[in-house]
Amino acid sequence: MRIAVFSDTFIPQINGVALTLKRWTDYLSDRGVECKLFVPTEPDPSYEDQVCRLASLPLLLYPEYRFAIPNLLRIRKQLSRFKPDLVHIATPFNVGLAGLSAAQKLHIPVVASYHTHFDRYLESYRFPFARSCYWPYIKWFHRSCRAIFAPSLETISLLEAKGLSNLALWTRGVDCKLFTPAKRSQRIREIYGIKERYLLLFVGRLAPEKDMDILFQLMHRLPDAIRNQVHLLVVGDGPMMEQARQEVP
């Protein structure tokens, strides 16, 4: 079996979608399923033997994210040469549109996976006027998909309420060999001189869509008896870095 995957993000980018697709395609490859990925160019690309890189530019407000400029003719030729049994689309925007168009032209069945509530990003980055167009577009984009895979029952309920159908649950898991109490150590406490009883760790992109404001407000509102026992350690980078340094020095 052969699967062509279209996504706006892939490794070496570090985010949930990129890592999910990497684990998934590795899993498929180990079982004899050939995968070809259509993703934006990267300054430091990797896994080029299975990837078709699409010309791209960094986004102004989100430079870690690349905006692809798909060449539709090249994509169609690559698909014709690869002859996939299935096209899997992990993004509803320009890369996904290019994949959807090429698959329909070549009569290849299409499935999609829904990863991100982009309507919340629009609100966080002060584009609320675009939210009215978002869900009608999402419904239109997915109308021809044989299946739409969502990561949680909550997301499935939301998509059903918005009028999408053919939904299926695609759960995630935790690598219990990597995330295990057996790896517990005092090294981080020693490096940062942390004396409090409890260490609360946030790791991720420091950005509005991660609800960092709520985390900061929560820490400030803790009763003194609790706050004096809790140390918040924030790891990451992003547009809220300076605010994070002020809120969590």
mmCIF file of C-alpha atoms in Angstrom:
data_model
loop_
_atom_site.group_PDB
_atom_site.id
_atom_site.type_symbol
_atom_site.label_atom_id
_atom_site.label_comp_id
_atom_site.label_asym_id
_atom_site.label_seq_id
_atom_site.Cartn_x
_atom_site.Cartn_y
_atom_site.Cartn_z
ATOM 1 C CA MET A 1 0.000 0.000 0.000
ATOM 2 C CA ARG A 2 1.111 3.572 -0.697
ATOM 3 C CA ILE A 3 -0.033 6.723 1.094
ATOM 4 C CA ALA A 4 0.672 10.340 0.123
ATOM 5 C CA VAL A 5 0.576 12.766 3.063
ATOM 6 C CA PHE A 6 0.048 16.533 2.747
ATOM 7 C CA SER A 7 0.935 18.751 5.698
ATOM 8 C CA ASP A 8 1.981 22.338 6.463
ATOM 9 C CA THR A 9 4.475 21.034 9.020
ATOM 10 C CA PHE A 10 6.898 18.146 9.443
ATOM 11 C CA ILE A 11 10.174 17.504 11.229
ATOM 12 C CA PRO A 12 12.617 19.082 11.972
ATOM 13 C CA GLN A 13 9.854 21.423 13.190
ATOM 14 C CA ILE A 14 8.857 20.549 16.750
ATOM 15 C CA ASN A 15 5.097 20.573 17.272
ATOM 16 C CA GLY A 16 2.332 18.082 17.848
ATOM 17 C CA VAL A 17 1.368 17.648 14.196
ATOM 18 C CA ALA A 18 4.938 17.229 12.939
ATOM 19 C CA LEU A 19 5.817 14.670 15.617
ATOM 20 C CA THR A 20 2.537 12.775 15.191
ATOM 21 C CA LEU A 21 3.085 12.456 11.441
ATOM 22 C CA LYS A 22 6.703 11.361 11.952
ATOM 23 C CA ARG A 23 5.731 8.611 14.414
ATOM 24 C CA TRP A 24 2.841 7.523 12.215
ATOM 25 C CA THR A 25 4.826 7.342 8.955
ATOM 26 C CA ASP A 26 7.643 5.487 10.748
ATOM 27 C CA TYR A 27 5.064 3.012 12.052
ATOM 28 C CA LEU A 28 3.657 2.508 8.560
ATOM 29 C CA SER A 29 7.102 2.136 6.978
ATOM 30 C CA ASP A 30 8.016 -0.565 9.506
ATOM 31 C CA ARG A 31 4.971 -2.480 8.272
ATOM 32 C CA GLY A 32 5.744 -2.191 4.577
ATOM 33 C CA VAL A 33 3.480 0.770 3.786
ATOM 34 C CA GLU A 34 5.207 3.297 1.520
ATOM 35 C CA CYS A 35 4.656 6.953 2.418
ATOM 36 C CA LYS A 36 5.511 10.129 0.551
ATOM 37 C CA LEU A 37 5.140 13.469 2.307
ATOM 38 C CA PHE A 38 4.397 16.798 0.652
ATOM 39 C CA VAL A 39 5.537 19.487 3.101
ATOM 40 C CA PRO A 40 7.140 22.973 3.030
ATOM 41 C CA THR A 41 10.873 23.490 2.580
ATOM 42 C CA GLU A 42 12.998 23.743 5.708
ATOM 43 C CA PRO A 43 16.322 25.518 6.352
ATOM 44 C CA ASP A 44 17.588 22.259 7.890
ATOM 45 C CA PRO A 45 15.621 19.486 6.147
ATOM 46 C CA SER A 46 15.828 15.804 6.984
ATOM 47 C CA TYR A 47 14.318 12.507 5.809
ATOM 48 C CA GLU A 48 14.495 13.751 2.229
ATOM 49 C CA ASP A 49 14.222 10.268 0.747
ATOM 50 C CA GLN A 50 10.505 10.159 1.575
ATOM 51 C CA VAL A 51 9.689 13.869 1.346
ATOM 52 C CA CYS A 52 8.705 16.181 -1.496
ATOM 53 C CA ARG A 53 9.579 19.695 -0.310
ATOM 54 C CA LEU A 54 7.363 22.570 -1.468
ATOM 55 C CA ALA A 55 8.744 26.098 -1.829
ATOM 56 C CA SER A 56 7.895 28.159 1.261
ATOM 57 C CA LEU A 57 8.444 31.369 3.226
ATOM 58 C CA PRO A 58 8.445 31.948 7.009
ATOM 59 C CA LEU A 59 5.292 33.602 8.348
ATOM 60 C CA LEU A 60 5.770 37.109 9.728
ATOM 61 C CA LEU A 61 3.893 36.555 13.018
ATOM 62 C CA TYR A 62 4.958 32.918 13.387
ATOM 63 C CA PRO A 63 8.464 32.560 11.815
ATOM 64 C CA GLU A 64 8.850 28.935 12.958
ATOM 65 C CA TYR A 65 5.917 28.105 10.685
ATOM 66 C CA ARG A 66 6.480 27.995 6.923
ATOM 67 C CA PHE A 67 3.918 29.156 4.366
ATOM 68 C CA ALA A 68 4.147 26.837 1.365
ATOM 69 C CA ILE A 69 3.743 27.911 -2.246
ATOM 70 C CA PRO A 70 2.666 24.651 -3.911
ATOM 71 C CA ASN A 71 3.436 23.955 -7.550
ATOM 72 C CA LEU A 72 0.243 22.159 -8.597
ATOM 73 C CA LEU A 73 1.710 20.716 -11.793
ATOM 74 C CA ARG A 74 4.746 19.322 -9.963
ATOM 75 C CA ILE A 75 2.555 17.841 -7.226
ATOM 76 C CA ARG A 76 0.307 16.131 -9.758
ATOM 77 C CA LYS A 77 3.336 14.694 -11.564
ATOM 78 C CA GLN A 78 4.803 13.431 -8.291
ATOM 79 C CA LEU A 79 1.499 11.791 -7.350
ATOM 80 C CA SER A 80 1.174 10.206 -10.779
ATOM 81 C CA ARG A 81 4.661 8.770 -10.430
ATOM 82 C CA PHE A 82 4.149 7.568 -6.834
ATOM 83 C CA LYS A 83 0.681 6.096 -7.547
ATOM 84 C CA PRO A 84 -0.718 6.263 -3.985
ATOM 85 C CA ASP A 85 -3.708 4.192 -2.932
ATOM 86 C CA LEU A 86 -4.742 6.958 -0.550
ATOM 87 C CA VAL A 87 -4.111 10.657 0.068
ATOM 88 C CA HIS A 88 -4.041 11.762 3.707
ATOM 89 C CA ILE A 89 -4.402 15.505 4.326
ATOM 90 C CA ALA A 90 -3.293 16.917 7.681
ATOM 91 C CA THR A 91 -3.917 20.585 6.882
ATOM 92 C CA PRO A 92 -6.947 22.378 5.426
ATOM 93 C CA PHE A 93 -4.983 25.265 3.909
ATOM 94 C CA ASN A 94 -2.743 25.748 0.881
ATOM 95 C CA VAL A 95 -0.792 22.466 1.052
ATOM 96 C CA GLY A 96 -3.988 20.583 1.806
ATOM 97 C CA LEU A 97 -5.855 22.359 -0.978
ATOM 98 C CA ALA A 98 -3.122 21.395 -3.427
ATOM 99 C CA GLY A 99 -3.284 17.774 -2.287
ATOM 100 C CA LEU A 100 -7.070 17.707 -2.438
ATOM 101 C CA SER A 101 -7.106 19.175 -5.944
ATOM 102 C CA ALA A 102 -4.464 16.748 -7.241
ATOM 103 C CA ALA A 103 -6.175 13.735 -5.637
ATOM 104 C CA GLN A 104 -9.526 14.650 -7.170
ATOM 105 C CA LYS A 105 -7.967 15.136 -10.603
ATOM 106 C CA LEU A 106 -6.305 11.723 -10.356
ATOM 107 C CA HIS A 107 -9.350 10.039 -8.732
ATOM 108 C CA ILE A 108 -7.455 9.039 -5.573
ATOM 109 C CA PRO A 109 -9.529 8.596 -2.382
ATOM 110 C CA VAL A 110 -8.881 11.189 0.320
ATOM 111 C CA VAL A 111 -8.966 11.106 4.126
ATOM 112 C CA ALA A 112 -8.067 13.916 6.513
ATOM 113 C CA SER A 113 -6.953 14.407 10.089
ATOM 114 C CA TYR A 114 -8.073 17.376 12.169
ATOM 115 C CA HIS A 115 -5.310 18.574 14.493
ATOM 116 C CA THR A 116 -5.766 22.244 15.368
ATOM 117 C CA HIS A 117 -8.592 24.626 16.250
ATOM 118 C CA PHE A 118 -7.355 27.398 13.984
ATOM 119 C CA ASP A 119 -10.380 29.542 14.845
ATOM 120 C CA ARG A 120 -8.838 30.002 18.299
ATOM 121 C CA TYR A 121 -5.565 31.098 16.702
ATOM 122 C CA LEU A 122 -7.467 33.709 14.695
ATOM 123 C CA GLU A 123 -8.898 35.110 17.907
ATOM 124 C CA SER A 124 -5.566 35.025 19.737
ATOM 125 C CA TYR A 125 -3.788 36.856 16.916
ATOM 126 C CA ARG A 126 -6.590 39.414 16.565
ATOM 127 C CA PHE A 127 -8.197 38.231 13.338
ATOM 128 C CA PRO A 128 -11.726 37.707 14.742
ATOM 129 C CA PHE A 129 -13.294 38.862 11.455
ATOM 130 C CA ALA A 130 -11.946 35.700 9.797
ATOM 131 C CA ARG A 131 -13.689 33.377 12.294
ATOM 132 C CA SER A 132 -17.043 33.773 10.517
ATOM 133 C CA CYS A 133 -15.492 32.230 7.398
ATOM 134 C CA TYR A 134 -13.557 29.500 9.162
ATOM 135 C CA TRP A 135 -16.176 26.830 9.869
ATOM 136 C CA PRO A 136 -18.020 27.131 6.523
ATOM 137 C CA TYR A 137 -14.638 26.702 4.835
ATOM 138 C CA ILE A 138 -13.679 23.709 7.025
ATOM 139 C CA LYS A 139 -17.006 22.043 6.237
ATOM 140 C CA TRP A 140 -16.534 22.696 2.500
ATOM 141 C CA PHE A 141 -12.939 21.430 2.520
ATOM 142 C CA HIS A 142 -13.784 18.109 4.191
ATOM 143 C CA ARG A 143 -16.990 17.381 2.289
ATOM 144 C CA SER A 144 -15.330 14.871 -0.072
ATOM 145 C CA CYS A 145 -13.157 13.082 2.523
ATOM 146 C CA ARG A 146 -13.898 9.397 3.070
ATOM 147 C CA ALA A 147 -13.012 9.858 6.765
ATOM 148 C CA ILE A 148 -11.912 12.639 9.115
ATOM 149 C CA PHE A 149 -9.713 11.521 11.998
ATOM 150 C CA ALA A 150 -9.854 13.529 15.241
ATOM 151 C CA PRO A 151 -7.666 13.093 18.345
ATOM 152 C CA SER A 152 -10.395 13.147 21.002
ATOM 153 C CA LEU A 153 -14.099 12.588 21.602
ATOM 154 C CA GLU A 154 -14.372 16.264 22.537
ATOM 155 C CA THR A 155 -13.052 17.270 19.110
ATOM 156 C CA ILE A 156 -15.407 14.831 17.388
ATOM 157 C CA SER A 157 -18.365 16.346 19.258
ATOM 158 C CA LEU A 158 -17.288 19.833 18.195
ATOM 159 C CA LEU A 159 -16.893 18.837 14.545
ATOM 160 C CA GLU A 160 -20.259 17.072 14.558
ATOM 161 C CA ALA A 161 -21.868 20.220 15.972
ATOM 162 C CA LYS A 162 -20.299 22.192 13.114
ATOM 163 C CA GLY A 163 -21.851 19.856 10.533
ATOM 164 C CA LEU A 164 -18.946 17.553 9.641
ATOM 165 C CA SER A 165 -19.518 13.831 9.152
ATOM 166 C CA ASN A 166 -17.538 10.605 8.576
ATOM 167 C CA LEU A 167 -15.636 11.277 11.807
ATOM 168 C CA ALA A 168 -13.379 8.699 13.451
ATOM 169 C CA LEU A 169 -11.291 8.688 16.622
ATOM 170 C CA TRP A 170 -7.506 8.618 16.149
ATOM 171 C CA THR A 171 -6.150 8.566 19.694
ATOM 172 C CA ARG A 172 -2.673 9.542 20.818
ATOM 173 C CA GLY A 173 -0.564 7.759 23.380
ATOM 174 C CA VAL A 174 2.227 8.336 25.867
ATOM 175 C CA ASP A 175 5.631 6.689 25.435
ATOM 176 C CA CYS A 176 5.942 5.100 28.864
ATOM 177 C CA LYS A 177 9.614 4.272 28.263
ATOM 178 C CA LEU A 178 10.395 7.950 27.724
ATOM 179 C CA PHE A 179 7.998 9.466 30.266
ATOM 180 C CA THR A 180 8.518 7.427 33.412
ATOM 181 C CA PRO A 181 9.159 8.076 37.120
ATOM 182 C CA ALA A 182 12.303 5.970 36.678
ATOM 183 C CA LYS A 183 13.921 8.993 35.008
ATOM 184 C CA ARG A 184 13.202 11.303 37.950
ATOM 185 C CA SER A 185 16.256 13.250 39.126
ATOM 186 C CA GLN A 186 17.181 16.336 41.156
ATOM 187 C CA ARG A 187 19.334 17.842 38.396
ATOM 188 C CA ILE A 188 16.853 20.538 37.294
ATOM 189 C CA ARG A 189 16.272 21.572 40.913
ATOM 190 C CA GLU A 190 20.030 21.844 41.450
ATOM 191 C CA ILE A 191 20.651 23.830 38.233
ATOM 192 C CA TYR A 192 17.990 26.443 39.025
ATOM 193 C CA GLY A 193 18.286 26.385 42.800
ATOM 194 C CA ILE A 194 14.669 25.298 43.273
ATOM 195 C CA LYS A 195 13.852 24.771 46.956
ATOM 196 C CA GLU A 196 10.046 24.633 46.836
ATOM 197 C CA ARG A 197 8.300 21.355 47.549
ATOM 198 C CA TYR A 198 6.428 21.215 44.243
ATOM 199 C CA LEU A 199 7.827 21.892 40.771
ATOM 200 C CA LEU A 200 5.247 22.763 38.114
ATOM 201 C CA LEU A 201 6.652 22.500 34.580
ATOM 202 C CA PHE A 202 5.277 24.041 31.381
ATOM 203 C CA VAL A 203 6.971 23.057 28.111
ATOM 204 C CA GLY A 204 5.751 24.495 24.825
ATOM 205 C CA ARG A 205 5.441 27.468 22.534
ATOM 206 C CA LEU A 206 5.046 30.679 24.527
ATOM 207 C CA ALA A 207 2.073 32.056 22.623
ATOM 208 C CA PRO A 208 -1.468 33.335 23.254
ATOM 209 C CA GLU A 209 -3.142 30.214 21.843
ATOM 210 C CA LYS A 210 -1.529 28.163 24.633
ATOM 211 C CA ASP A 211 -3.515 30.152 27.239
ATOM 212 C CA MET A 212 -0.359 31.331 28.971
ATOM 213 C CA ASP A 213 -2.292 34.259 30.479
ATOM 214 C CA ILE A 214 -4.520 31.825 32.370
ATOM 215 C CA LEU A 215 -1.487 30.006 33.754
ATOM 216 C CA PHE A 216 0.102 33.264 34.945
ATOM 217 C CA GLN A 217 -3.153 34.468 36.525
ATOM 218 C CA LEU A 218 -3.579 31.142 38.294
ATOM 219 C CA MET A 219 -0.092 31.319 39.804
ATOM 220 C CA HIS A 220 -0.668 34.883 41.065
ATOM 221 C CA ARG A 221 -4.013 33.943 42.629
ATOM 222 C CA LEU A 222 -2.737 30.978 44.628
ATOM 223 C CA PRO A 223 -3.023 31.457 48.390
ATOM 224 C CA ASP A 224 0.318 32.372 49.967
ATOM 225 C CA ALA A 225 0.491 29.082 51.867
ATOM 226 C CA ILE A 226 0.359 27.182 48.562
ATOM 227 C CA ARG A 227 2.289 29.604 46.367
ATOM 228 C CA ASN A 228 5.294 29.464 48.678
ATOM 229 C CA GLN A 229 5.494 25.711 48.091
ATOM 230 C CA VAL A 230 5.215 25.852 44.275
ATOM 231 C CA HIS A 231 7.884 26.752 41.721
ATOM 232 C CA LEU A 232 6.720 27.305 38.137
ATOM 233 C CA LEU A 233 9.352 26.528 35.511
ATOM 234 C CA VAL A 234 8.545 27.618 31.951
ATOM 235 C CA VAL A 235 10.483 26.102 29.043
ATOM 236 C CA GLY A 236 10.052 27.300 25.468
ATOM 237 C CA ASP A 237 10.120 30.324 23.198
ATOM 238 C CA GLY A 238 7.678 32.430 21.241
ATOM 239 C CA PRO A 239 6.007 35.844 21.044
ATOM 240 C CA MET A 240 5.178 35.850 24.787
ATOM 241 C CA MET A 241 8.768 35.276 25.899
ATOM 242 C CA GLU A 242 9.250 38.756 27.381
ATOM 243 C CA GLN A 243 5.907 38.653 29.199
ATOM 244 C CA ALA A 244 6.764 35.195 30.541
ATOM 245 C CA ARG A 245 10.089 36.484 31.874
ATOM 246 C CA GLN A 246 8.259 39.259 33.718
ATOM 247 C CA GLU A 247 5.481 37.027 35.052
ATOM 248 C CA VAL A 248 7.714 34.050 35.893
ATOM 249 C CA PRO A 249 11.202 35.412 36.456
#
